PDB file of C-alpha atoms in Angstrom:
ATOM      1  CA  UNK A   1     -45.469 -41.295   9.572  1.00 89.00           C
ATOM      2  CA  UNK A   2     -49.169 -40.424   9.429  1.00 95.00           C
ATOM      3  CA  UNK A   3     -51.307 -42.139   6.974  1.00 98.00           C
ATOM      4  CA  UNK A   4     -54.543 -41.102   5.213  1.00 98.00           C
ATOM      5  CA  UNK A   5     -57.527 -41.937   3.368  1.00 98.00           C
ATOM      6  CA  UNK A   6     -58.915 -39.448   1.096  1.00 98.00           C
ATOM      7  CA  UNK A   7     -61.556 -41.098  -0.664  1.00 98.00           C
ATOM      8  CA  UNK A   8     -63.752 -43.465   1.070  1.00 98.00           C
ATOM      9  CA  UNK A   9     -67.637 -44.790   1.347  1.00 98.00           C
ATOM     10  CA  UNK A  10     -67.518 -45.582   4.918  1.00 97.00           C
ATOM     11  CA  UNK A  11     -70.345 -43.413   6.017  1.00 97.00           C
ATOM     12  CA  UNK A  12     -72.858 -45.923   7.181  1.00 97.00           C
ATOM     13  CA  UNK A  13     -76.503 -45.983   5.822  1.00 91.00           C
ATOM     14  CA  UNK A  14     -76.167 -43.555   2.974  1.00 90.00           C
ATOM     15  CA  UNK A  15     -74.924 -44.635  -0.296  1.00 91.00           C
ATOM     16  CA  UNK A  16     -73.609 -47.520  -1.826  1.00 92.00           C
ATOM     17  CA  UNK A  17     -70.924 -47.994   0.773  1.00 93.00           C
ATOM     18  CA  UNK A  18     -71.224 -49.227   4.296  1.00 95.00           C
ATOM     19  CA  UNK A  19     -74.480 -50.769   4.947  1.00 95.00           C
ATOM     20  CA  UNK A  20     -74.871 -50.089   8.595  1.00 96.00           C
ATOM     21  CA  UNK A  21     -72.415 -49.036  11.443  1.00 97.00           C
ATOM     22  CA  UNK A  22     -71.167 -52.458  12.074  1.00 97.00           C
ATOM     23  CA  UNK A  23     -69.884 -52.714   8.404  1.00 97.00           C
ATOM     24  CA  UNK A  24     -68.256 -49.372   9.075  1.00 98.00           C
ATOM     25  CA  UNK A  25     -66.484 -50.170  12.073  1.00 98.00           C
ATOM     26  CA  UNK A  26     -65.075 -53.174  10.588  1.00 98.00           C
ATOM     27  CA  UNK A  27     -63.935 -50.894   7.408  1.00 98.00           C
ATOM     28  CA  UNK A  28     -62.077 -48.438  10.190  1.00 98.00           C
ATOM     29  CA  UNK A  29     -60.793 -51.173  12.109  1.00 98.00           C
ATOM     30  CA  UNK A  30     -59.092 -52.500   9.033  1.00 98.00           C
ATOM     31  CA  UNK A  31     -57.529 -49.200   8.389  1.00 98.00           C
ATOM     32  CA  UNK A  32     -56.503 -48.440  12.167  1.00 97.00           C
ATOM     33  CA  UNK A  33     -54.494 -51.956  12.220  1.00 97.00           C
ATOM     34  CA  UNK A  34     -52.770 -50.570   9.264  1.00 97.00           C
ATOM     35  CA  UNK A  35     -51.812 -47.210  11.012  1.00 97.00           C
ATOM     36  CA  UNK A  36     -54.416 -45.051   9.016  1.00 98.00           C
ATOM     37  CA  UNK A  37     -55.833 -43.137  11.555  1.00 97.00           C
ATOM     38  CA  UNK A  38     -56.954 -40.180   9.252  1.00 98.00           C
ATOM     39  CA  UNK A  39     -59.783 -40.992   7.061  1.00 98.00           C
ATOM     40  CA  UNK A  40     -62.340 -38.716   4.899  1.00 98.00           C
ATOM     41  CA  UNK A  41     -65.586 -39.624   4.384  1.00 98.00           C
ATOM     42  CA  UNK A  42     -66.843 -39.105   0.625  1.00 98.00           C
ATOM     43  CA  UNK A  43     -70.159 -40.632  -0.283  1.00 98.00           C
ATOM     44  CA  UNK A  44     -71.716 -39.850  -3.581  1.00 98.00           C
ATOM     45  CA  UNK A  45     -73.279 -36.706  -4.213  1.00 98.00           C
ATOM     46  CA  UNK A  46     -75.169 -37.017  -7.657  1.00 98.00           C
ATOM     47  CA  UNK A  47     -75.598 -33.416  -8.670  1.00 97.00           C
ATOM     48  CA  UNK A  48     -78.329 -34.382 -10.935  1.00 95.00           C
ATOM     49  CA  UNK A  49     -80.518 -36.022  -8.469  1.00 96.00           C
ATOM     50  CA  UNK A  50     -80.514 -33.329  -5.514  1.00 95.00           C
ATOM     51  CA  UNK A  51     -79.415 -29.974  -4.615  1.00 97.00           C
ATOM     52  CA  UNK A  52     -75.806 -29.487  -2.409  1.00 97.00           C
ATOM     53  CA  UNK A  53     -78.434 -28.137   0.608  1.00 97.00           C
ATOM     54  CA  UNK A  54     -80.521 -31.498   0.625  1.00 97.00           C
ATOM     55  CA  UNK A  55     -77.202 -33.550   0.142  1.00 98.00           C
ATOM     56  CA  UNK A  56     -75.622 -31.926   2.903  1.00 98.00           C
ATOM     57  CA  UNK A  57     -78.437 -32.196   5.110  1.00 97.00           C
ATOM     58  CA  UNK A  58     -78.860 -35.687   4.806  1.00 97.00           C
ATOM     59  CA  UNK A  59     -75.190 -36.620   4.915  1.00 97.00           C
ATOM     60  CA  UNK A  60     -74.971 -34.486   7.866  1.00 97.00           C
ATOM     61  CA  UNK A  61     -77.930 -36.524   9.230  1.00 97.00           C
ATOM     62  CA  UNK A  62     -76.239 -39.747   8.746  1.00 97.00           C
ATOM     63  CA  UNK A  63     -72.975 -38.652  10.573  1.00 97.00           C
ATOM     64  CA  UNK A  64     -74.528 -37.295  13.547  1.00 97.00           C
ATOM     65  CA  UNK A  65     -76.409 -40.701  13.801  1.00 96.00           C
ATOM     66  CA  UNK A  66     -72.857 -42.409  13.502  1.00 97.00           C
ATOM     67  CA  UNK A  67     -70.825 -40.369  15.805  1.00 97.00           C
ATOM     68  CA  UNK A  68     -71.681 -41.804  19.368  1.00 97.00           C
ATOM     69  CA  UNK A  69     -69.651 -45.109  17.496  1.00 97.00           C
ATOM     70  CA  UNK A  70     -66.865 -43.245  16.582  1.00 97.00           C
ATOM     71  CA  UNK A  71     -63.456 -44.710  17.996  1.00 96.00           C
ATOM     72  CA  UNK A  72     -61.778 -42.314  19.827  1.00 93.00           C
ATOM     73  CA  UNK A  73     -58.254 -42.776  17.660  1.00 92.00           C
ATOM     74  CA  UNK A  74     -59.462 -42.066  14.502  1.00 97.00           C
ATOM     75  CA  UNK A  75     -59.986 -38.368  13.056  1.00 97.00           C
ATOM     76  CA  UNK A  76     -62.511 -38.278  10.249  1.00 98.00           C
ATOM     77  CA  UNK A  77     -63.387 -35.600   7.784  1.00 98.00           C
ATOM     78  CA  UNK A  78     -66.613 -35.086   6.261  1.00 98.00           C
ATOM     79  CA  UNK A  79     -66.688 -34.358   2.397  1.00 98.00           C
ATOM     80  CA  UNK A  80     -68.397 -35.901  -0.548  1.00 98.00           C
ATOM     81  CA  UNK A  81     -67.384 -37.406  -4.082  1.00 98.00           C
ATOM     82  CA  UNK A  82     -69.508 -34.886  -6.421  1.00 98.00           C
ATOM     83  CA  UNK A  83     -70.600 -35.999  -9.678  1.00 98.00           C
ATOM     84  CA  UNK A  84     -70.177 -32.815 -11.604  1.00 98.00           C
ATOM     85  CA  UNK A  85     -72.900 -32.077 -14.264  1.00 97.00           C
ATOM     86  CA  UNK A  86     -74.577 -28.752 -14.969  1.00 97.00           C
ATOM     87  CA  UNK A  87     -77.091 -29.155 -12.432  1.00 98.00           C
ATOM     88  CA  UNK A  88     -74.026 -28.375 -10.021  1.00 98.00           C
ATOM     89  CA  UNK A  89     -73.840 -24.761 -10.626  1.00 98.00           C
ATOM     90  CA  UNK A  90     -77.190 -23.951  -9.771  1.00 97.00           C
ATOM     91  CA  UNK A  91     -76.166 -24.079  -6.528  1.00 97.00           C
ATOM     92  CA  UNK A  92     -74.817 -20.825  -5.035  1.00 95.00           C
ATOM     93  CA  UNK A  93     -73.247 -22.297  -2.217  1.00 96.00           C
ATOM     94  CA  UNK A  94     -71.036 -25.264  -2.341  1.00 97.00           C
ATOM     95  CA  UNK A  95     -68.899 -25.065   0.990  1.00 96.00           C
ATOM     96  CA  UNK A  96     -70.739 -27.890   2.335  1.00 97.00           C
ATOM     97  CA  UNK A  97     -69.733 -30.551  -0.326  1.00 98.00           C
ATOM     98  CA  UNK A  98     -66.135 -29.671   0.089  1.00 98.00           C
ATOM     99  CA  UNK A  99     -63.587 -31.712   2.507  1.00 98.00           C
ATOM    100  CA  UNK A 100     -64.699 -30.218   5.939  1.00 98.00           C
ATOM    101  CA  UNK A 101     -63.688 -26.263   6.249  1.00 97.00           C
ATOM    102  CA  UNK A 102     -61.445 -26.547   3.301  1.00 98.00           C
ATOM    103  CA  UNK A 103     -61.643 -25.255  -0.163  1.00 98.00           C
ATOM    104  CA  UNK A 104     -61.002 -28.920  -1.819  1.00 98.00           C
ATOM    105  CA  UNK A 105     -63.480 -30.543  -3.581  1.00 98.00           C
ATOM    106  CA  UNK A 106     -63.702 -34.332  -4.900  1.00 98.00           C
ATOM    107  CA  UNK A 107     -64.956 -34.053  -8.553  1.00 98.00           C
ATOM    108  CA  UNK A 108     -65.891 -37.254 -10.505  1.00 98.00           C
ATOM    109  CA  UNK A 109     -67.054 -37.362 -13.779  1.00 97.00           C
ATOM    110  CA  UNK A 110     -68.370 -39.794 -16.441  1.00 95.00           C
ATOM    111  CA  UNK A 111     -65.343 -42.788 -16.728  1.00 94.00           C
ATOM    112  CA  UNK A 112     -65.805 -42.173 -20.595  1.00 95.00           C
ATOM    113  CA  UNK A 113     -65.093 -38.471 -20.332  1.00 95.00           C
ATOM    114  CA  UNK A 114     -62.643 -37.091 -22.604  1.00 96.00           C
ATOM    115  CA  UNK A 115     -62.174 -34.117 -20.455  1.00 97.00           C
ATOM    116  CA  UNK A 116     -63.387 -31.921 -23.293  1.00 95.00           C
ATOM    117  CA  UNK A 117     -63.699 -28.110 -23.440  1.00 96.00           C
ATOM    118  CA  UNK A 118     -66.883 -28.437 -21.730  1.00 96.00           C
ATOM    119  CA  UNK A 119     -65.540 -30.538 -18.751  1.00 97.00           C
ATOM    120  CA  UNK A 120     -62.724 -28.018 -18.551  1.00 98.00           C
ATOM    121  CA  UNK A 121     -64.992 -25.481 -18.473  1.00 98.00           C
ATOM    122  CA  UNK A 122     -66.741 -26.897 -15.364  1.00 98.00           C
ATOM    123  CA  UNK A 123     -63.196 -27.337 -13.598  1.00 98.00           C
ATOM    124  CA  UNK A 124     -62.462 -23.680 -14.271  1.00 98.00           C
ATOM    125  CA  UNK A 125     -66.028 -22.707 -13.220  1.00 98.00           C
ATOM    126  CA  UNK A 126     -65.251 -24.363  -9.722  1.00 98.00           C
ATOM    127  CA  UNK A 127     -61.980 -22.819  -9.625  1.00 98.00           C
ATOM    128  CA  UNK A 128     -62.513 -19.456 -10.413  1.00 98.00           C
ATOM    129  CA  UNK A 129     -66.178 -18.784  -9.794  1.00 98.00           C
ATOM    130  CA  UNK A 130     -66.178 -21.057  -6.372  1.00 98.00           C
ATOM    131  CA  UNK A 131     -62.518 -20.622  -5.338  1.00 98.00           C
ATOM    132  CA  UNK A 132     -62.148 -24.185  -4.971  1.00 98.00           C
ATOM    133  CA  UNK A 133     -59.097 -26.755  -5.779  1.00 98.00           C
ATOM    134  CA  UNK A 134     -60.776 -29.906  -7.570  1.00 98.00           C
ATOM    135  CA  UNK A 135     -59.309 -33.253  -6.986  1.00 98.00           C
ATOM    136  CA  UNK A 136     -59.848 -35.859  -9.711  1.00 98.00           C
ATOM    137  CA  UNK A 137     -60.382 -39.283  -7.974  1.00 98.00           C
ATOM    138  CA  UNK A 138     -59.303 -42.687  -9.420  1.00 98.00           C
ATOM    139  CA  UNK A 139     -57.119 -41.418 -12.291  1.00 98.00           C
ATOM    140  CA  UNK A 140     -56.859 -45.212 -13.445  1.00 97.00           C
ATOM    141  CA  UNK A 141     -60.522 -45.344 -14.723  1.00 97.00           C
ATOM    142  CA  UNK A 142     -60.439 -42.599 -17.170  1.00 97.00           C
ATOM    143  CA  UNK A 143     -58.997 -44.261 -20.246  1.00 97.00           C
ATOM    144  CA  UNK A 144     -58.324 -40.399 -21.523  1.00 97.00           C
ATOM    145  CA  UNK A 145     -56.156 -39.915 -18.597  1.00 97.00           C
ATOM    146  CA  UNK A 146     -54.255 -42.994 -18.718  1.00 97.00           C
ATOM    147  CA  UNK A 147     -53.715 -42.610 -22.573  1.00 97.00           C
ATOM    148  CA  UNK A 148     -52.841 -39.068 -22.663  1.00 97.00           C
ATOM    149  CA  UNK A 149     -50.359 -37.319 -20.429  1.00 97.00           C
ATOM    150  CA  UNK A 150     -51.151 -33.760 -21.848  1.00 98.00           C
ATOM    151  CA  UNK A 151     -54.292 -33.914 -20.287  1.00 98.00           C
ATOM    152  CA  UNK A 152     -52.876 -34.690 -16.877  1.00 98.00           C
ATOM    153  CA  UNK A 153     -50.091 -31.801 -17.164  1.00 98.00           C
ATOM    154  CA  UNK A 154     -52.956 -29.297 -18.334  1.00 98.00           C
ATOM    155  CA  UNK A 155     -55.296 -30.360 -15.138  1.00 98.00           C
ATOM    156  CA  UNK A 156     -52.063 -29.884 -13.051  1.00 98.00           C
ATOM    157  CA  UNK A 157     -51.220 -26.818 -14.519  1.00 98.00           C
ATOM    158  CA  UNK A 158     -54.904 -25.413 -13.504  1.00 98.00           C
ATOM    159  CA  UNK A 159     -53.629 -26.478  -9.659  1.00 98.00           C
ATOM    160  CA  UNK A 160     -56.007 -29.842  -9.899  1.00 98.00           C
ATOM    161  CA  UNK A 161     -54.645 -32.519  -7.809  1.00 98.00           C
ATOM    162  CA  UNK A 162     -55.018 -36.222  -8.819  1.00 98.00           C
ATOM    163  CA  UNK A 163     -56.069 -39.403  -6.796  1.00 98.00           C
ATOM    164  CA  UNK A 164     -55.309 -42.757  -7.278  1.00 98.00           C
ATOM    165  CA  UNK A 165     -57.068 -45.809  -5.477  1.00 98.00           C
ATOM    166  CA  UNK A 166     -54.889 -48.559  -3.738  1.00 98.00           C
ATOM    167  CA  UNK A 167     -56.350 -51.510  -5.097  1.00 97.00           C
ATOM    168  CA  UNK A 168     -54.213 -50.399  -8.201  1.00 97.00           C
ATOM    169  CA  UNK A 169     -51.093 -51.609  -6.451  1.00 97.00           C
ATOM    170  CA  UNK A 170     -51.832 -55.331  -5.478  1.00 91.00           C
ATOM    171  CA  UNK A 171     -50.269 -58.572  -7.221  1.00 86.00           C
ATOM    172  CA  UNK A 172     -53.883 -58.962  -8.567  1.00 87.00           C
ATOM    173  CA  UNK A 173     -54.203 -55.551 -10.515  1.00 89.00           C
ATOM    174  CA  UNK A 174     -53.145 -55.175 -14.005  1.00 90.00           C
ATOM    175  CA  UNK A 175     -49.322 -55.113 -14.049  1.00 93.00           C
ATOM    176  CA  UNK A 176     -49.698 -52.795 -17.325  1.00 94.00           C
ATOM    177  CA  UNK A 177     -52.019 -50.435 -15.554  1.00 95.00           C
ATOM    178  CA  UNK A 178     -49.580 -50.717 -12.439  1.00 96.00           C
ATOM    179  CA  UNK A 179     -46.854 -50.003 -14.298  1.00 96.00           C
ATOM    180  CA  UNK A 180     -48.288 -46.987 -15.902  1.00 97.00           C
ATOM    181  CA  UNK A 181     -49.784 -45.653 -12.463  1.00 98.00           C
ATOM    182  CA  UNK A 182     -46.160 -46.086 -10.723  1.00 98.00           C
ATOM    183  CA  UNK A 183     -44.525 -43.860 -13.422  1.00 98.00           C
ATOM    184  CA  UNK A 184     -47.224 -41.334 -13.091  1.00 98.00           C
ATOM    185  CA  UNK A 185     -46.251 -41.152  -9.081  1.00 98.00           C
ATOM    186  CA  UNK A 186     -42.761 -41.466  -9.707  1.00 98.00           C
ATOM    187  CA  UNK A 187     -42.981 -38.108 -11.948  1.00 98.00           C
ATOM    188  CA  UNK A 188     -45.193 -36.435  -9.453  1.00 98.00           C
ATOM    189  CA  UNK A 189     -48.271 -36.331 -11.824  1.00 98.00           C
ATOM    190  CA  UNK A 190     -50.293 -37.960  -8.775  1.00 98.00           C
ATOM    191  CA  UNK A 191     -50.727 -36.585  -5.612  1.00 98.00           C
ATOM    192  CA  UNK A 192     -53.116 -38.521  -3.284  1.00 98.00           C
ATOM    193  CA  UNK A 193     -53.895 -41.922  -2.109  1.00 98.00           C
ATOM    194  CA  UNK A 194     -57.506 -43.388  -1.271  1.00 98.00           C
ATOM    195  CA  UNK A 195     -59.048 -46.831  -0.713  1.00 98.00           C
ATOM    196  CA  UNK A 196     -62.450 -45.922  -2.522  1.00 98.00           C
ATOM    197  CA  UNK A 197     -63.785 -48.357  -0.024  1.00 97.00           C
ATOM    198  CA  UNK A 198     -67.242 -49.661   0.003  1.00 97.00           C
ATOM    199  CA  UNK A 199     -67.068 -52.809   1.806  1.00 96.00           C
ATOM    200  CA  UNK A 200     -64.418 -55.695   2.740  1.00 96.00           C
ATOM    201  CA  UNK A 201     -65.300 -57.002  -0.899  1.00 94.00           C
ATOM    202  CA  UNK A 202     -65.828 -53.958  -2.954  1.00 93.00           C
ATOM    203  CA  UNK A 203     -62.310 -52.039  -2.736  1.00 95.00           C
ATOM    204  CA  UNK A 204     -61.432 -53.428   0.543  1.00 96.00           C
ATOM    205  CA  UNK A 205     -59.206 -51.411   3.024  1.00 97.00           C
ATOM    206  CA  UNK A 206     -56.835 -54.149   3.063  1.00 97.00           C
ATOM    207  CA  UNK A 207     -54.973 -52.792  -0.078  1.00 97.00           C
ATOM    208  CA  UNK A 208     -53.765 -49.954   1.781  1.00 98.00           C
ATOM    209  CA  UNK A 209     -50.458 -51.537   3.130  1.00 97.00           C
ATOM    210  CA  UNK A 210     -49.738 -53.516  -0.160  1.00 97.00           C
ATOM    211  CA  UNK A 211     -49.998 -50.136  -2.080  1.00 98.00           C
ATOM    212  CA  UNK A 212     -47.949 -48.334   0.402  1.00 98.00           C
ATOM    213  CA  UNK A 213     -45.189 -51.317   0.111  1.00 97.00           C
ATOM    214  CA  UNK A 214     -45.620 -51.207  -3.973  1.00 97.00           C
ATOM    215  CA  UNK A 215     -45.240 -47.325  -4.181  1.00 98.00           C
ATOM    216  CA  UNK A 216     -42.127 -47.448  -1.751  1.00 98.00           C
ATOM    217  CA  UNK A 217     -40.284 -50.241  -3.719  1.00 97.00           C
ATOM    218  CA  UNK A 218     -40.569 -48.654  -7.154  1.00 97.00           C
ATOM    219  CA  UNK A 219     -40.783 -44.770  -6.088  1.00 98.00           C
ATOM    220  CA  UNK A 220     -39.168 -44.845  -2.983  1.00 98.00           C
ATOM    221  CA  UNK A 221     -39.730 -43.398   0.618  1.00 98.00           C
ATOM    222  CA  UNK A 222     -39.958 -39.703  -0.920  1.00 98.00           C
ATOM    223  CA  UNK A 223     -42.993 -40.805  -3.056  1.00 98.00           C
ATOM    224  CA  UNK A 224     -45.041 -41.853  -0.068  1.00 98.00           C
ATOM    225  CA  UNK A 225     -43.992 -39.069   2.252  1.00 98.00           C
ATOM    226  CA  UNK A 226     -45.040 -36.354  -0.624  1.00 98.00           C
ATOM    227  CA  UNK A 227     -48.377 -37.994  -0.934  1.00 98.00           C
ATOM    228  CA  UNK A 228     -48.937 -38.200   2.754  1.00 98.00           C
ATOM    229  CA  UNK A 229     -47.818 -34.428   2.813  1.00 98.00           C
ATOM    230  CA  UNK A 230     -50.523 -33.496   0.306  1.00 98.00           C
ATOM    231  CA  UNK A 231     -53.109 -35.525   2.224  1.00 98.00           C
ATOM    232  CA  UNK A 232     -52.057 -34.078   5.182  1.00 98.00           C
ATOM    233  CA  UNK A 233     -52.608 -30.360   4.159  1.00 98.00           C
ATOM    234  CA  UNK A 234     -56.167 -31.150   2.956  1.00 98.00           C
ATOM    235  CA  UNK A 235     -56.912 -32.823   6.442  1.00 98.00           C
ATOM    236  CA  UNK A 236     -55.626 -30.063   8.259  1.00 97.00           C
ATOM    237  CA  UNK A 237     -57.629 -27.483   6.740  1.00 98.00           C
ATOM    238  CA  UNK A 238     -60.745 -29.591   6.457  1.00 98.00           C
ATOM    239  CA  UNK A 239     -60.287 -29.737  10.439  1.00 94.00           C
ATOM    240  CA  UNK A 240     -59.716 -25.945  10.456  1.00 91.00           C
ATOM    241  CA  UNK A 241     -56.165 -26.326  11.858  1.00 85.00           C
ATOM    242  CA  UNK A 242     -54.814 -23.754   8.967  1.00 70.00           C
ATOM    243  CA  UNK A 243     -56.120 -21.170   6.859  1.00 64.00           C
TER     244      UNK A 243
END
């Protein structure tokens, strides 16, 4: 089975993730040892601080500088973690901040967000006006989503995908939170898995295999396979392999 990491901050010298190429290679090597060879670089894009055009230019320069160091047996898709504010919609073209050539976009909100009518209107705008498919990262950080299944159901009905971080499935993680997340995976409310890796100490990618084992134990192989199929679909579209 091919394994995918759809959310990481491994791109060096850009945001609050990997500080240099050496650290990036250490993180990639950690993932490769776990047979995770398909990795998305999704650095933070703070929409209240710069335009999409400026972000893409700076991110692409950082990626171009990294490319000579890229391991040959790693497939990388370039994207972004977009902090959604009203300023995002002053950009006419958002194609550069999606996952590669796809129309999937990783959309972050304030962790205290109640997913109010205003937030939902932003998501609808991305879907209807920009023809995009939003992905909500690290569901476990949003108290509203963890306490109100109805909001998740509404998001899913809109075609939005939900991602969870691997560090929630280790023995060190909160038992109650892990149990709730496992139930959400088992009922297909969570679609994707990511490390959100910043360093070996901050959301370490070492947690990928324990997460897979935990999900397999409580939800079965089919749950892992479903999440990897979802990731593959995004990855293939991002690489321009499918329409």
